[in-house]
Coordinates of C-alpha atoms in Angstrom, one line a residue:
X10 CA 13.2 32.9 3.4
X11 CA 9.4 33.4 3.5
X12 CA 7.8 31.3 6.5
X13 CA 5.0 29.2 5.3
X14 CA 2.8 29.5 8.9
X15 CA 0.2 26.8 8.1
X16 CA 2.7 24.8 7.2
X17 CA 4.1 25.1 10.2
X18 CA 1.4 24.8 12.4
X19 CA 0.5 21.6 10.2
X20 CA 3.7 20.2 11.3
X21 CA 3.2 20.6 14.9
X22 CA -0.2 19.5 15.2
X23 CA 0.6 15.9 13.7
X24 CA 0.6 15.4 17.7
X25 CA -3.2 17.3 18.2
X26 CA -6.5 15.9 16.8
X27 CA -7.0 19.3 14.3
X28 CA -5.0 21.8 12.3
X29 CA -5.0 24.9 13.2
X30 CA -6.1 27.7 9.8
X31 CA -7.7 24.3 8.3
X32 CA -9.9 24.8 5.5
X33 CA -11.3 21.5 4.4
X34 CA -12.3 20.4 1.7
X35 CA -14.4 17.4 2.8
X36 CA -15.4 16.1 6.5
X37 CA -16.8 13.0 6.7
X38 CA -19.1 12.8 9.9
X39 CA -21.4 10.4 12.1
X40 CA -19.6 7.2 11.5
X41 CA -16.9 4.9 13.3
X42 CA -13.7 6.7 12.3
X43 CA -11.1 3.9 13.9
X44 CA -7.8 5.9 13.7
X45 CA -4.9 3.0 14.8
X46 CA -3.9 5.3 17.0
X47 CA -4.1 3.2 18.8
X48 CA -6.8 0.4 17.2
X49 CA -9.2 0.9 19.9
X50 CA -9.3 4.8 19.6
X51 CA -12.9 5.4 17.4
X52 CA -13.5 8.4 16.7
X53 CA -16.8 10.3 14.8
X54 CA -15.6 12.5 12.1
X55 CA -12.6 13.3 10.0
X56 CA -11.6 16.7 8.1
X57 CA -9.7 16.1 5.0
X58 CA -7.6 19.0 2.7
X59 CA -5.8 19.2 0.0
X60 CA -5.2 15.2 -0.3
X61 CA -4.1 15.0 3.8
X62 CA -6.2 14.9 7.5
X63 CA -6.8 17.9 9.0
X64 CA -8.4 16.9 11.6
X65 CA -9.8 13.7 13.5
X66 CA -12.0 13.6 16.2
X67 CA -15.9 14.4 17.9
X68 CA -18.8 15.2 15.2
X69 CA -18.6 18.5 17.0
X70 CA -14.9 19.4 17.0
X71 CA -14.6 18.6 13.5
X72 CA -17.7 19.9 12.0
X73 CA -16.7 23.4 13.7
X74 CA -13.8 23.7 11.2
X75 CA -16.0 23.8 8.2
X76 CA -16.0 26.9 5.9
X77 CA -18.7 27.7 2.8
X78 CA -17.0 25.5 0.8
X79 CA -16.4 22.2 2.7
X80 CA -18.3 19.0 1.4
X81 CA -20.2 17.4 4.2
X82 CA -20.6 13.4 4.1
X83 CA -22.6 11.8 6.5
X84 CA -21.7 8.3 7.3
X85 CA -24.7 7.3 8.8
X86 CA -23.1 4.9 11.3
X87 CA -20.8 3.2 8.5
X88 CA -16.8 2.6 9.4
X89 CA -14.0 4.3 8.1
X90 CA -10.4 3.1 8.6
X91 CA -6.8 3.6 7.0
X92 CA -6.6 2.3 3.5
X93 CA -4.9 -1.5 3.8
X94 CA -1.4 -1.9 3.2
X95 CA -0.4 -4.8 1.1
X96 CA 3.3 -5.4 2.1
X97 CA 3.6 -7.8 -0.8
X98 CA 1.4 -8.6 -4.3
X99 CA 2.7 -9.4 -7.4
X100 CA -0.4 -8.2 -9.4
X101 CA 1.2 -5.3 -11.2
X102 CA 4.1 -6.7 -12.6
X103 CA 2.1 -9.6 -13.6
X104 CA -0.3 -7.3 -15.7
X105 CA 3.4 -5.8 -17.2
X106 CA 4.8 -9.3 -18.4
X107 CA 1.5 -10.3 -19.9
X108 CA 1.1 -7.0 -21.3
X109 CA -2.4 -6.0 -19.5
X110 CA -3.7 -2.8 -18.6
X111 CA -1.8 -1.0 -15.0
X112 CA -4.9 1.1 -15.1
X113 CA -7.3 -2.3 -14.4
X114 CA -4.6 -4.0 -11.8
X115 CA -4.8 -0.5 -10.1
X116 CA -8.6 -0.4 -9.7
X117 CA -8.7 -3.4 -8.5
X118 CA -6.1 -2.7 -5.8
X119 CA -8.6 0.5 -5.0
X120 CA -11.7 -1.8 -5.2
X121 CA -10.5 -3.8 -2.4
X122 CA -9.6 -0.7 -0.3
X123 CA -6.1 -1.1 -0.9
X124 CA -3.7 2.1 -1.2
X125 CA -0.4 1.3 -0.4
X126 CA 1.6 -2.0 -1.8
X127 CA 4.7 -3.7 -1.8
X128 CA 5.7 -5.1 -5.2
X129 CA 8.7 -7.9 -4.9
X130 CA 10.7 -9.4 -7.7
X131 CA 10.8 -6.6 -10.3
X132 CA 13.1 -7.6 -13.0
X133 CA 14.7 -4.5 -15.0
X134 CA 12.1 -4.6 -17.9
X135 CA 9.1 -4.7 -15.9
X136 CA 10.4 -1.7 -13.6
X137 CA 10.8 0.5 -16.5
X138 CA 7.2 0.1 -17.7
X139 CA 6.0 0.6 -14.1
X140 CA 8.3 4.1 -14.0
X141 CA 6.6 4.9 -17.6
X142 CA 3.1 4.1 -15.5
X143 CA 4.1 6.6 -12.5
X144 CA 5.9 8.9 -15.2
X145 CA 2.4 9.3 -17.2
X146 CA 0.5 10.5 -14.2
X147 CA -1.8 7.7 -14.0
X148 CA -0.3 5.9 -10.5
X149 CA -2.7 6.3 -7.6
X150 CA -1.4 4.4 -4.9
X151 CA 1.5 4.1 -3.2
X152 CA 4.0 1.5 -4.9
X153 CA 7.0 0.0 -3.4
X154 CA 9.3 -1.8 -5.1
X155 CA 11.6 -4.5 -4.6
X156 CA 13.8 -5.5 -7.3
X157 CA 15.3 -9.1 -7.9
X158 CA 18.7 -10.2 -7.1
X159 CA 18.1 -14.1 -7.6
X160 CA 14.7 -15.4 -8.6
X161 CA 12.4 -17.9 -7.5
X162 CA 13.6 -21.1 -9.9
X163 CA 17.2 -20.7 -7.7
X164 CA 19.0 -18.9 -11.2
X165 CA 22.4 -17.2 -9.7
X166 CA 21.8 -13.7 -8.8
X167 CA 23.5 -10.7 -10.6
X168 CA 23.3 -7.3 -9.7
X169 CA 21.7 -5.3 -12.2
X170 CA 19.6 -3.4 -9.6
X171 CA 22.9 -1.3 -8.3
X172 CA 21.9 0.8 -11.4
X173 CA 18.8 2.0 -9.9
X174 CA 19.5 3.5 -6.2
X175 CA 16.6 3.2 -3.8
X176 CA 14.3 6.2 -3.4
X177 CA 15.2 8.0 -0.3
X178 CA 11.7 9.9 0.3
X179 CA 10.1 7.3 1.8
X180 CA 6.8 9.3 1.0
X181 CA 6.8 9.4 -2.8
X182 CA 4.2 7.6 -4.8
X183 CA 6.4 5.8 -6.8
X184 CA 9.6 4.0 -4.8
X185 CA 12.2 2.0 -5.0
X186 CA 12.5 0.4 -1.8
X187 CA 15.1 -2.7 -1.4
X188 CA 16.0 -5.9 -3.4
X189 CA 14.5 -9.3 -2.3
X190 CA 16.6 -12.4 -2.8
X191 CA 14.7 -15.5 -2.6
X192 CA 15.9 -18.4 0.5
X193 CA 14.4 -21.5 -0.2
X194 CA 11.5 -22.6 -2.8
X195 CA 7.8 -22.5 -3.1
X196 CA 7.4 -22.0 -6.5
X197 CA 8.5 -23.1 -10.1
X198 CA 8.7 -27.0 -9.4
X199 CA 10.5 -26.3 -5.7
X200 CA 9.6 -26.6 -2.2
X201 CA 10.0 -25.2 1.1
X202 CA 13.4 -25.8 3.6
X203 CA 12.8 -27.6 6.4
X204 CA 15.0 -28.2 9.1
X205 CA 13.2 -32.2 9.2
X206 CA 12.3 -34.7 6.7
X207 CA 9.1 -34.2 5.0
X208 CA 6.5 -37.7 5.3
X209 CA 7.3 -38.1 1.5
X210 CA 11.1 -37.6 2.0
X211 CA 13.8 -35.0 1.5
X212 CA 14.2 -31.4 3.3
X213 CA 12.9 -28.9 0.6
X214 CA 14.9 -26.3 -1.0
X215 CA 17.2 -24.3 0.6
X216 CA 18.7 -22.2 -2.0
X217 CA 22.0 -20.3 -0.5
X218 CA 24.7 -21.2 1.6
X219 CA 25.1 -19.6 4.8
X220 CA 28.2 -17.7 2.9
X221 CA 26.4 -16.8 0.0
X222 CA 23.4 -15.0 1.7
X223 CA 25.4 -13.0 3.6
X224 CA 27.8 -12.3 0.9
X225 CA 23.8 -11.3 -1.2
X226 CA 22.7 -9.4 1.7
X227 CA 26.2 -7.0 2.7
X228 CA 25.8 -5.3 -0.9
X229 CA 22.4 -4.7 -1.0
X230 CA 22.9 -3.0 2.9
X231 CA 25.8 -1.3 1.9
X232 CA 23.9 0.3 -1.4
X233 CA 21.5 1.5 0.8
X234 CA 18.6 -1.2 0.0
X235 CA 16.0 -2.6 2.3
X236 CA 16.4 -6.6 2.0
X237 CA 13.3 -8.5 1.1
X238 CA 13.9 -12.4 2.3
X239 CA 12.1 -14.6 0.7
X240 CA 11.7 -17.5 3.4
X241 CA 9.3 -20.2 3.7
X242 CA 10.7 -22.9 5.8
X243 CA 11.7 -23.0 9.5
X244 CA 15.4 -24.1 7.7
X245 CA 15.5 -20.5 5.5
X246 CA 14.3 -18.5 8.2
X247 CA 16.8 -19.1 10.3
X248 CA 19.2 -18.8 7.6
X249 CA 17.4 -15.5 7.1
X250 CA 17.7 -14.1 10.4
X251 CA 20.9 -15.6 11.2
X252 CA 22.7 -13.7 8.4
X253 CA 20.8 -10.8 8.9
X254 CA 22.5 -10.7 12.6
X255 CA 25.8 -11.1 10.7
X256 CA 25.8 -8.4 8.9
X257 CA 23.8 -5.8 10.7
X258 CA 26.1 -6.5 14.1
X259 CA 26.0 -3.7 16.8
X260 CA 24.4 -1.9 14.1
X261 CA 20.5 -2.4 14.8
X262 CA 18.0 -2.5 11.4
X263 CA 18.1 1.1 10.1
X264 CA 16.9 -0.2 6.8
X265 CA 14.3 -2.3 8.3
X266 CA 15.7 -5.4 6.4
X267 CA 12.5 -8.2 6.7
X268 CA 11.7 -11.6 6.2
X269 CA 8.5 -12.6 4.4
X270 CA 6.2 -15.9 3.8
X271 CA 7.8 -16.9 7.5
X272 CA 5.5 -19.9 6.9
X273 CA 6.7 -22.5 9.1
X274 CA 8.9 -21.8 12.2
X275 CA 10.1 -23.9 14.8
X276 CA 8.5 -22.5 18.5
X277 CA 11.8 -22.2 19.9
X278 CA 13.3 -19.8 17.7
X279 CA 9.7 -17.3 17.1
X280 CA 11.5 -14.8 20.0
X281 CA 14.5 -14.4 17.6
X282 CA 12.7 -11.5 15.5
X283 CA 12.6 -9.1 18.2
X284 CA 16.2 -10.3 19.4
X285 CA 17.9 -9.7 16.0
X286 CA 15.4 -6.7 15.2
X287 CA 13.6 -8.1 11.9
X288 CA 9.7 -7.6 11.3
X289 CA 8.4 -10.4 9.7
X290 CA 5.3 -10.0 6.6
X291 CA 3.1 -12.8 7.4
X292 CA 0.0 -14.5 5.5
X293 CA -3.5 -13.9 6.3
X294 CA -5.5 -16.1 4.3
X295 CA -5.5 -19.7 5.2
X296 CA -6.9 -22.4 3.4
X297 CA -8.9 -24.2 6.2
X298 CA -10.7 -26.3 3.9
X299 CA -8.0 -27.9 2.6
X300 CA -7.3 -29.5 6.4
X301 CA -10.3 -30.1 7.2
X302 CA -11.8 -31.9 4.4
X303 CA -9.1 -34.6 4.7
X304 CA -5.9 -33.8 6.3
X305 CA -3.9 -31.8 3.8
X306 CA -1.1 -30.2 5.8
X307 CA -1.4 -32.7 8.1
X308 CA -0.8 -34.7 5.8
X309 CA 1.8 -32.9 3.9
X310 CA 4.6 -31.8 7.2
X311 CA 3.4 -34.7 9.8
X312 CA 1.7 -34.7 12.2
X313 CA 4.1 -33.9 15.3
X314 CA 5.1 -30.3 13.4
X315 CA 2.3 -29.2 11.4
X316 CA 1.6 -27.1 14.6
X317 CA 4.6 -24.8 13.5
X318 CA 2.5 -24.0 10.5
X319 CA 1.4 -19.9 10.6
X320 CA 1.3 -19.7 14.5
X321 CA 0.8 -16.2 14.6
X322 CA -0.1 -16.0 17.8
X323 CA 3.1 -17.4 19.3
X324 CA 4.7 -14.8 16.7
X325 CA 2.8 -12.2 18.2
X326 CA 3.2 -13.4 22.0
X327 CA 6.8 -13.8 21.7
X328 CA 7.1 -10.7 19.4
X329 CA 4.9 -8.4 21.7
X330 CA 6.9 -4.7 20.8
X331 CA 7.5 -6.3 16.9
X332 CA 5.4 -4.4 13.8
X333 CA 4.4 -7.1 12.1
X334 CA 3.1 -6.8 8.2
X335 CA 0.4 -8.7 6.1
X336 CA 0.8 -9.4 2.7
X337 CA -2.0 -10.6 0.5
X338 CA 0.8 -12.5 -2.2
X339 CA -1.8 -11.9 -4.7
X340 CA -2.3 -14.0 -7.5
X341 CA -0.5 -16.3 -5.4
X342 CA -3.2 -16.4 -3.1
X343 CA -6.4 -14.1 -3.2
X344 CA -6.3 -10.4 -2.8
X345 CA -9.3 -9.8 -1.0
X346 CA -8.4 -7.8 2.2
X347 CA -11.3 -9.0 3.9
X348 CA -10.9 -12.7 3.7
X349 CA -7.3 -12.4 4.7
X350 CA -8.7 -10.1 8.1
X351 CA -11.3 -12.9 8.6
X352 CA -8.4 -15.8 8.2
X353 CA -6.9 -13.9 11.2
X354 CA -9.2 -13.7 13.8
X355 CA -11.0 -17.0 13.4
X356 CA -9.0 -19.2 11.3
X357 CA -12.2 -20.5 9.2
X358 CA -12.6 -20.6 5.9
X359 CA -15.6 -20.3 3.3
X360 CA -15.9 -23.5 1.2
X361 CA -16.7 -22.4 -2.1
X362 CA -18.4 -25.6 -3.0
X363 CA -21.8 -25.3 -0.2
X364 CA -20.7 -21.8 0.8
X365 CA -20.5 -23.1 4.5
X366 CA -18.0 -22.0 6.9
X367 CA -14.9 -24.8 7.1
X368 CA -13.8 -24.6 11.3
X369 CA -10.5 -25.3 12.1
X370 CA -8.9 -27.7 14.0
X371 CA -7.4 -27.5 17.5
X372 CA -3.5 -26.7 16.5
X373 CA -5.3 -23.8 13.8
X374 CA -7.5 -22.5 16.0
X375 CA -5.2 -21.6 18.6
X376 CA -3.6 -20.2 16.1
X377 CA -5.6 -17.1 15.9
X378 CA -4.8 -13.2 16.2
X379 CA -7.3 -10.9 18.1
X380 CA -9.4 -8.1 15.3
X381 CA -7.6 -5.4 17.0
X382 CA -4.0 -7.0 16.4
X383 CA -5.4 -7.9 13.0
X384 CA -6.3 -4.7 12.1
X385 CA -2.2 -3.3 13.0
X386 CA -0.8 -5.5 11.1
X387 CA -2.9 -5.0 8.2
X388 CA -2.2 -1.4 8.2
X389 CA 0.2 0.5 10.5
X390 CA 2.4 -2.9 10.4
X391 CA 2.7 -3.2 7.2
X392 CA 3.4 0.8 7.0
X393 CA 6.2 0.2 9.1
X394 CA 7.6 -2.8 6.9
X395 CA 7.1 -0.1 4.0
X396 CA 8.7 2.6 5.8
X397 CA 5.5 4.4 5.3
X398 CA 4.0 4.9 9.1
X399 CA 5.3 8.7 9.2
X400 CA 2.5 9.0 6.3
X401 CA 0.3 6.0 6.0
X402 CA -1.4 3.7 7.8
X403 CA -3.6 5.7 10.6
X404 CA -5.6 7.9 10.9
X405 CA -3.8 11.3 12.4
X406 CA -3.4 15.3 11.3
X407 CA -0.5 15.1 8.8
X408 CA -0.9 11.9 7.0
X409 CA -1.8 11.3 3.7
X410 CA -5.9 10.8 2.9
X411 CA -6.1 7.2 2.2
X412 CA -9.1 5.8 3.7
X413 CA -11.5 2.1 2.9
X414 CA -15.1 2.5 4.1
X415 CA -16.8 -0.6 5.4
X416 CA -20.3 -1.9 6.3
X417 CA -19.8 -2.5 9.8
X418 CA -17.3 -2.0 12.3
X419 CA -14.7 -4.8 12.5
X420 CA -14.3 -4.3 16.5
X421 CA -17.7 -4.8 17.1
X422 CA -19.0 -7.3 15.1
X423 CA -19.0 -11.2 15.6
X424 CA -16.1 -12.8 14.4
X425 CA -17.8 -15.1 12.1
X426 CA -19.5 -11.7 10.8
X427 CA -16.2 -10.6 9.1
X428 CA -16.5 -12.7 6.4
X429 CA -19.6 -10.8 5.1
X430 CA -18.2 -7.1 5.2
X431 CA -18.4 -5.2 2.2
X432 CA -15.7 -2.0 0.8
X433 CA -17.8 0.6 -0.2
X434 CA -15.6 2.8 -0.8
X435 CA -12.0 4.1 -1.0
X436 CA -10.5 7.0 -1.0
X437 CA -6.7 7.3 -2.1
X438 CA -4.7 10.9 -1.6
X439 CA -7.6 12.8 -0.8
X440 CA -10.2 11.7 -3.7
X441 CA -12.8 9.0 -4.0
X442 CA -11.4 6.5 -6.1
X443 CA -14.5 3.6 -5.8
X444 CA -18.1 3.9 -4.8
X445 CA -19.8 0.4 -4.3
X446 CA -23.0 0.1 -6.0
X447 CA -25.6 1.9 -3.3
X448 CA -23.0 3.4 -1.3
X449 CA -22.8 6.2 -4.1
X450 CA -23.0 9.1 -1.3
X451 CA -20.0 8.6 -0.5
X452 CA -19.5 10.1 -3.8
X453 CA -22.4 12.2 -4.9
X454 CA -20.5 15.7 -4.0
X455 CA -17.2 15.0 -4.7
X456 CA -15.3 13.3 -8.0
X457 CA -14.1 10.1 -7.8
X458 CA -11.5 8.9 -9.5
X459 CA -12.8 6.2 -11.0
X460 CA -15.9 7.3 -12.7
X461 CA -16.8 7.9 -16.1
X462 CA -14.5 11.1 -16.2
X463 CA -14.9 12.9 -19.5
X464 CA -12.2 14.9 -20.7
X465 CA -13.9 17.5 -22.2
X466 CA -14.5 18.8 -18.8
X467 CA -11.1 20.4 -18.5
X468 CA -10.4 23.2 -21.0
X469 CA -7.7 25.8 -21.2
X470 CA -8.1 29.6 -22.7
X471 CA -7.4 31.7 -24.1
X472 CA -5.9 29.6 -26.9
X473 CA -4.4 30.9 -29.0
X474 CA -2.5 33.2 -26.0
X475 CA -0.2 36.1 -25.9
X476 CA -0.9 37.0 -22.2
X477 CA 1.8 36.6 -19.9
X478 CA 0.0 35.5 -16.9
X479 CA -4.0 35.1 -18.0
X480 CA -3.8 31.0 -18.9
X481 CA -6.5 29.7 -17.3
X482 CA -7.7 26.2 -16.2
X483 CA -11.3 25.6 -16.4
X484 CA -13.0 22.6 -14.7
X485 CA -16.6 21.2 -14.8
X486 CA -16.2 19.3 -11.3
X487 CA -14.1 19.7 -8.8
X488 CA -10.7 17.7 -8.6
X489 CA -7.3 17.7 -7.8
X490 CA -5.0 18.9 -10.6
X491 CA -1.5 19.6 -11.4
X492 CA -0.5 20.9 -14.6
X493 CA 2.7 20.9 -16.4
X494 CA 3.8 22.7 -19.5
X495 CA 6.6 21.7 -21.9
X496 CA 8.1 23.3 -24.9
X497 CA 8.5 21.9 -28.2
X498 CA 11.6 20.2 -27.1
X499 CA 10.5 18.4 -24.7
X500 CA 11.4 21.1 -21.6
X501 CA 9.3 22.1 -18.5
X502 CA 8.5 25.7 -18.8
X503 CA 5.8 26.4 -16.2
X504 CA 4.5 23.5 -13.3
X505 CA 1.7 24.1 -11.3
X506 CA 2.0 22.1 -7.8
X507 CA -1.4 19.4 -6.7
X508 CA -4.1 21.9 -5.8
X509 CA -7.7 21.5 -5.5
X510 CA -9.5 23.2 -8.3
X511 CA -13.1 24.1 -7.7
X512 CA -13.7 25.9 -10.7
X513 CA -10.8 27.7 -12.5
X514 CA -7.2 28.1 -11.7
X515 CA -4.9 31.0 -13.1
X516 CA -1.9 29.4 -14.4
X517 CA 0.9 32.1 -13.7
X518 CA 3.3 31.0 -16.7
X519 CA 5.6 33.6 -17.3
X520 CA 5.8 33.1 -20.6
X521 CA 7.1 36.7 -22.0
X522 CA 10.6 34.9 -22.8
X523 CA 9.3 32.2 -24.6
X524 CA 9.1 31.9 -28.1
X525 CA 6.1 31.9 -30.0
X526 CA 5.0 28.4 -31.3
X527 CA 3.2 25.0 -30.1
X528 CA 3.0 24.3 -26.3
X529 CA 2.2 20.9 -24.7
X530 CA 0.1 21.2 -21.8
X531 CA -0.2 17.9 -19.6
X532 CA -2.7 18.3 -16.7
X533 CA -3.2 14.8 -14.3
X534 CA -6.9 15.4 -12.9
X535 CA -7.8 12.6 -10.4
X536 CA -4.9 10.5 -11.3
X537 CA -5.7 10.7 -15.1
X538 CA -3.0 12.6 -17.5
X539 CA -5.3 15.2 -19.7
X540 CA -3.1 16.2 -23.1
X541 CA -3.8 19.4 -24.5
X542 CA -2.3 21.4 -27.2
X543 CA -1.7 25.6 -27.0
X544 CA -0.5 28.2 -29.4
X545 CA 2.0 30.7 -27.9
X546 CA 1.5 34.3 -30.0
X547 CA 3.4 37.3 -29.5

């Protein structure tokens, strides 16, 4: 078996800040480079190839790895970070119900420097047109899903899902990751479960008996599936975790079965996470305004326990070895990664209606995480949650090229200051995927993925061919490409791996066996699937 060296070395130098035989394609220099590993570790330059990091570290270090060929990108003092991780949206299979475009709810995930997500509550007909979606070549991001057992209007569960087995490379674009079953309410005309009487009567919605959940939760552990709770209410939460400690036993979390929403938790119990071994995907975004301007949730839970509402500092404190992952909920609430990181730290809010900033009151405010524990859980957190952090979520020789870029560094900056920080950029995989208006040098040398890309820039000769191993692959700019070729039934003849293509490529199809005829070629530049037809002569 032939030894692949650089591979190797590759491997063993995920623990080093460089690759050894790096050649990279692009090093980004003279900027704030925070890696996550840990938070506070800012660095000045990273080396990206072939769609992973290279290298991380001093403007010196890295910029002494460069060959003739590398694309240099000067930051000028601008941040880079990982990519956020959204543990849980609901955009994309929105977009497949109502028939939108995937291609539009994906630019808008990369617009907001998103590159890895969570999507719960896939019913069977929206997760084949999302495999169609990954299938054509067109997904970007990395997409977790989580399909539905019961659903949010309390309908009896079935088990359709056991005919699609989770994905066990935890690294592929496209996943299947786990099954979420839904606790108590929130939506469609029901409310959270609490474990008191709400001001305006009753307890909520507690959807499953004690019985029934655990019953829900052994088959989707024993087909292999990470559990997705659904759990609002300090009553479904420890419902949640106290059937999760049922049927994991002695066992521990191998799965990493987790609990999302966690809204509203009882002090007393916030320790039980670590105890039982359950990360918990936690809101950022909180709608201040809605307290302050007259009581809401005050209001709404009473005024001895509305305290209990998002105290993520308690979950943090009492939770201090815990990943802990955000989730945006989009359209549920917004997707804008930067309000929810703002939320976080200072538990304001913008008011829409004067633009002011809403402050929070006392039991809020002492609510509040610190930037540096924000910025975990909004990306190696909710990694972890994922089962992503071996390839997402920091910044470290190995892992996959997903990066935002931001106007100013989030460590430094007043807190109050996070509100008005801008995405410039974001680069998914390796490629530039969105330039913000005046930010286009992040771009200027190297394609992104989301410009006007013109397919006439890809071309493939000779055509018609009768040369076993002269096919080539012509670009006008530089991209990543990977090229498959099928016969006229519908069979792979020849694949050509993701490479970076400079200029041309030598497709080495061994095609002497073949018969003469039509050839489909489908070549995905930059995420987008290129069609093209050749004629086989011999």
């Amino acid at each position: 078996m032939e030894l692949n060296l650089k591979k190797v070395v590759v491997a063993v130098c995920m623990l080093c800040n460089y690759s050894l035989f790096a050649q990279p394609d692009i090093i980004f220099y003279n900027g704030n480079v925070i890696t996550m590993n840990p938070v506070t570790n800012v660095q000045e330059a990273i080396a990206v190839e072939d769609g992973k990091i290279v290298a991380v570290g001093a403007d010196a270090s890295v910029l002494a790895i460069k060959d003739k060929e590398t694309v240099l990108i000067n930051l000028t003092g601008r941040t880079l970070m990982p990519g956020f991780v959204d543990a849980h949206a609901h955009l994309f299979q929105q977009a497949a119900v109502d028939g939108q475009s995937l291609e539009d709810v994906q630019t808008n995930y990369l617009m907001n420097g998103i590159t890895t997500l969570g999507e719960p509550t896939v019913e069977e007909e929206v997760l084949k047109v999302l495999q169609d979606f990954s299938n054509s070549g067109k997904l970007i991001m990395n997409m977790n899903l989580y399909l539905r057992y019961n659903n949010n209007c309390n309908d009896p569960g079935d088990e359709w899902f056991i005919d699609y087995p989770a994905t066990s490379d935890f690294d592929a674009t496209f996943r299947i990751a786990g099954v979420k079953i839904f606790t108590d309410g929130g939506t469609c005309g029901t409310i959270a479960a609490l474990t008191f009487e709400y001001p305006a009567g009753g307890y909520g919605d507690l959807f499953l008996s004690q019985q029934t959940l655990e019953d829900m939760l052994t088959i989707v552990n024993d087909n292999g599936y990470q559990a997705l709770l659904h759990a609002q209410g300090d009553a479904a939460v420890n419902r949640g975790l106290d059937a999760l400690a049922e049927i994991m036993g002695s066992s521990g979390n191998p799965l990493r079965h987790r609990i999302d929403h966690n809204s509203f938790i009882n002090p007393v119990n916030m320790s039980r996470y670590s105890d039982i071994g359950i990360s918990p995907v936690i809101f950022g975004f909180m709608d201040t305004c809605t307290e302050t301007n007259g009581g809401g949730y005050t209001n709404y839970f009473g005024e001895d326990n509305v305290p209990w509402l998002e105290n993520w500092r308690l979950m943090h404190d009492e939770n201090p070895e815990l990943p802990i992952g955000w989730h945006s909920d989009a359209p549920n609430l917004r997707l804008d990664p930067i309000s929810h990181m703002a939320s976080y730290v200072t538990r304001m809010e913008v008011d829409e209606g004067d633009n002011t900033l809403c402050d929070p009151p006392a039991w809020l405010a002492l609510h509040a995480l610190t930037i540096e524990e924000t910025l975990q859980v909004m990306t190696i957190g909710s990694a972890y949650t994922l089962n992503r952090e071996t390839s997402v979520g920091s910044l470290e020789v190995g892992k996959q090229a997903d990066f935002v870029f931001l106007s100013e560094n989030p460590l430094t900056i007043p807190s109050a200051e996070l509100f008005d920080l801008q995405i410039l950029g974001t680069m998914a995989k390796g490629i530039m995927r969105y330039c913000q208006e005046g930010s286009e040098d992040l771009c200027s040398d190297i394609v992104t993925g989301l410009s006007d890309w013109r397919e006439e820039w890809v071309s493939f000769f000779p055509n018609p061919t009768n040369d076993a191993h002269g096919l080539i692959m012509e670009m006008d700019t530089p991209a990543y490409a990977e090229v498959t070729i099928y016969n006229a039934a519908g069979q792979v003849v020849f694949q050509q791996p993701r490479t970076w293509v400079k200029n041309r490529l030598q497709l080495d199809w061994d095609n002497a066996g073949e018969p003469g005829g039509i050839y489909m070629i489908h070549a995905v530049v930059n995420g987008m699937l290129i069609t093209r037809k050749i004629l086989l002569e011999h």
